[in-house]
PDB file of C-alpha atoms in Angstrom:
ATOM      1  CA  MET A   1     128.844 172.312 169.224  1.00 51.00           C
ATOM      2  CA  THR A   2     128.623 170.391 172.571  1.00 57.00           C
ATOM      3  CA  ALA A   3     132.402 169.850 173.074  1.00 63.00           C
ATOM      4  CA  ASP A   4     132.051 170.550 176.790  1.00 71.00           C
ATOM      5  CA  LEU A   5     129.554 167.624 177.417  1.00 67.00           C
ATOM      6  CA  PRO A   6     131.075 164.453 178.854  1.00 71.00           C
ATOM      7  CA  PRO A   7     131.105 161.505 176.548  1.00 90.00           C
ATOM      8  CA  PHE A   8     127.617 159.907 176.266  1.00 91.00           C
ATOM      9  CA  LEU A   9     128.679 156.529 177.629  1.00 91.00           C
ATOM     10  CA  ASP A  10     130.297 158.089 180.661  1.00 91.00           C
ATOM     11  CA  ARG A  11     127.351 160.224 181.294  1.00 91.00           C
ATOM     12  CA  ILE A  12     124.886 157.279 180.969  1.00 94.00           C
ATOM     13  CA  LYS A  13     126.997 155.105 183.386  1.00 94.00           C
ATOM     14  CA  ALA A  14     127.092 157.909 185.992  1.00 94.00           C
ATOM     15  CA  GLU A  15     123.306 158.393 185.718  1.00 96.00           C
ATOM     16  CA  THR A  16     122.746 154.632 186.123  1.00 97.00           C
ATOM     17  CA  ARG A  17     124.980 154.554 189.205  1.00 97.00           C
ATOM     18  CA  ALA A  18     123.299 157.529 190.764  1.00 98.00           C
ATOM     19  CA  ALA A  19     119.858 156.063 190.174  1.00 98.00           C
ATOM     20  CA  ARG A  20     120.929 152.795 191.755  1.00 98.00           C
ATOM     21  CA  ASP A  21     122.447 154.638 194.732  1.00 98.00           C
ATOM     22  CA  ARG A  22     119.220 156.655 195.195  1.00 98.00           C
ATOM     23  CA  LEU A  23     117.054 153.495 195.094  1.00 98.00           C
ATOM     24  CA  ALA A  24     119.303 151.551 197.380  1.00 98.00           C
ATOM     25  CA  GLY A  25     119.522 154.553 199.779  1.00 98.00           C
ATOM     26  CA  GLU A  26     115.703 154.262 200.227  1.00 98.00           C
ATOM     27  CA  LEU A  27     115.333 150.505 200.141  1.00 98.00           C
ATOM     28  CA  PHE A  28     118.269 149.666 202.467  1.00 98.00           C
ATOM     29  CA  ALA A  29     118.110 152.572 204.903  1.00 98.00           C
ATOM     30  CA  LEU A  30     118.650 150.920 208.240  1.00 97.00           C
ATOM     31  CA  ASP A  31     115.372 152.052 209.640  1.00 97.00           C
ATOM     32  CA  ALA A  32     113.649 150.586 206.567  1.00 97.00           C
ATOM     33  CA  VAL A  33     115.453 147.369 206.828  1.00 98.00           C
ATOM     34  CA  ARG A  34     114.868 146.957 210.528  1.00 97.00           C
ATOM     35  CA  ALA A  35     111.066 147.800 209.867  1.00 98.00           C
ATOM     36  CA  ALA A  36     110.871 145.036 207.232  1.00 97.00           C
ATOM     37  CA  VAL A  37     112.452 142.538 209.670  1.00 98.00           C
ATOM     38  CA  GLY A  38     110.213 143.632 212.575  1.00 97.00           C
ATOM     39  CA  ALA A  39     107.036 143.389 210.249  1.00 98.00           C
ATOM     40  CA  ALA A  40     107.872 139.872 209.143  1.00 98.00           C
ATOM     41  CA  ALA A  41     108.605 138.770 212.739  1.00 97.00           C
ATOM     42  CA  ASN A  42     105.318 140.166 213.849  1.00 97.00           C
ATOM     43  CA  LYS A  43     103.715 137.859 211.352  1.00 97.00           C
ATOM     44  CA  GLY A  44     105.518 134.824 212.701  1.00 96.00           C
ATOM     45  CA  GLN A  45     107.849 134.602 209.718  1.00 97.00           C
ATOM     46  CA  THR A  46     111.540 133.814 210.031  1.00 97.00           C
ATOM     47  CA  MET A  47     112.639 135.458 206.702  1.00 97.00           C
ATOM     48  CA  ALA A  48     112.218 138.974 205.230  1.00 98.00           C
ATOM     49  CA  PRO A  49     112.974 139.540 201.561  1.00 97.00           C
ATOM     50  CA  ILE A  50     113.742 143.085 200.372  1.00 98.00           C
ATOM     51  CA  ARG A  51     113.067 143.229 196.597  1.00 97.00           C
ATOM     52  CA  PRO A  52     113.481 146.388 194.544  1.00 97.00           C
ATOM     53  CA  PRO A  53     110.296 147.637 192.879  1.00 96.00           C
ATOM     54  CA  TYR A  54     111.657 146.542 189.524  1.00 95.00           C
ATOM     55  CA  PRO A  55     114.443 144.143 188.619  1.00 96.00           C
ATOM     56  CA  VAL A  56     117.843 145.713 189.288  1.00 96.00           C
ATOM     57  CA  ASP A  57     121.145 144.796 190.913  1.00 97.00           C
ATOM     58  CA  LEU A  58     121.858 146.980 193.937  1.00 98.00           C
ATOM     59  CA  ARG A  59     124.365 144.644 195.576  1.00 98.00           C
ATOM     60  CA  ASP A  60     127.375 146.937 195.041  1.00 97.00           C
ATOM     61  CA  THR A  61     125.811 150.065 196.432  1.00 98.00           C
ATOM     62  CA  ASP A  62     127.021 151.511 199.733  1.00 98.00           C
ATOM     63  CA  ALA A  63     123.559 151.432 201.204  1.00 98.00           C
ATOM     64  CA  ALA A  64     123.191 147.668 200.462  1.00 98.00           C
ATOM     65  CA  GLN A  65     126.567 146.824 201.800  1.00 98.00           C
ATOM     66  CA  ALA A  66     126.004 148.861 204.938  1.00 98.00           C
ATOM     67  CA  ALA A  67     122.606 147.072 205.484  1.00 98.00           C
ATOM     68  CA  VAL A  68     124.251 143.714 204.989  1.00 98.00           C
ATOM     69  CA  ASN A  69     127.038 144.550 207.401  1.00 98.00           C
ATOM     70  CA  HIS A  70     124.530 145.700 210.101  1.00 97.00           C
ATOM     71  CA  LEU A  71     122.396 142.730 209.717  1.00 98.00           C
ATOM     72  CA  LYS A  72     125.269 140.252 210.012  1.00 97.00           C
ATOM     73  CA  ASP A  73     126.595 142.110 212.972  1.00 97.00           C
ATOM     74  CA  SER A  74     123.207 141.767 214.572  1.00 96.00           C
ATOM     75  CA  GLY A  75     123.328 138.027 214.087  1.00 96.00           C
ATOM     76  CA  LEU A  76     120.970 137.660 211.161  1.00 97.00           C
ATOM     77  CA  LYS A  77     121.788 135.697 208.079  1.00 97.00           C
ATOM     78  CA  VAL A  78     121.658 137.381 204.709  1.00 98.00           C
ATOM     79  CA  ALA A  79     121.906 136.235 201.084  1.00 98.00           C
ATOM     80  CA  TRP A  80     121.372 137.742 197.710  1.00 98.00           C
ATOM     81  CA  GLU A  81     119.080 135.721 195.564  1.00 98.00           C
ATOM     82  CA  GLY A  82     118.625 136.411 191.754  1.00 97.00           C
ATOM     83  CA  TYR A  83     115.273 136.344 190.168  1.00 96.00           C
ATOM     84  CA  ARG A  84     113.939 136.900 186.668  1.00 95.00           C
ATOM     85  CA  GLU A  85     110.712 138.616 185.851  1.00 93.00           C
ATOM     86  CA  GLU A  86     109.066 140.332 182.948  1.00 90.00           C
ATOM     87  CA  TRP A  87     109.521 144.116 183.090  1.00 87.00           C
ATOM     88  CA  GLU A  88     108.461 146.501 180.382  1.00 88.00           C
ATOM     89  CA  GLY A  89     107.945 143.554 178.004  1.00 91.00           C
ATOM     90  CA  ARG A  90     111.199 141.695 178.428  1.00 92.00           C
ATOM     91  CA  GLN A  91     112.762 139.209 180.811  1.00 95.00           C
ATOM     92  CA  THR A  92     114.997 141.019 183.158  1.00 94.00           C
ATOM     93  CA  ASP A  93     117.217 139.882 186.021  1.00 96.00           C
ATOM     94  CA  GLY A  94     117.213 141.376 189.502  1.00 97.00           C
ATOM     95  CA  TRP A  95     118.494 140.604 192.986  1.00 98.00           C
ATOM     96  CA  GLU A  96     116.703 140.633 196.269  1.00 98.00           C
ATOM     97  CA  LEU A  97     118.189 140.614 199.752  1.00 98.00           C
ATOM     98  CA  GLN A  98     116.968 137.789 201.857  1.00 98.00           C
ATOM     99  CA  ILE A  99     117.268 138.265 205.635  1.00 98.00           C
ATOM    100  CA  VAL A 100     116.881 135.136 207.765  1.00 98.00           C
ATOM    101  CA  TRP A 101     116.677 134.499 211.473  1.00 96.00           C
ATOM    102  CA  VAL A 102     116.191 131.022 212.857  1.00 86.00           C
ATOM    103  CA  PHE A 103     115.427 129.606 216.362  1.00 68.00           C
TER     104      PHE A 103
END
């Protein structure tokens, strides 16, 4: 018997959260975010979108919130924009961070 295992739903929720935290930690590390902004600026652009490699909602992760706070404190404008794309054969919703600077 597997009585010592946590309930399946609790385990799946924890795994989902951990996966989102790992992805957000990579995607929204401050060095990565600053590099994305710098790369866009070097091309003459005034906006840098950061979109996860697949549709997922990372808005509530600590890494995303820290990046948003850093960008706002630095004077940039940020917004989350939803998008829908086909992923693994079905329409799936995701969110990308849009970072904007204007003259």
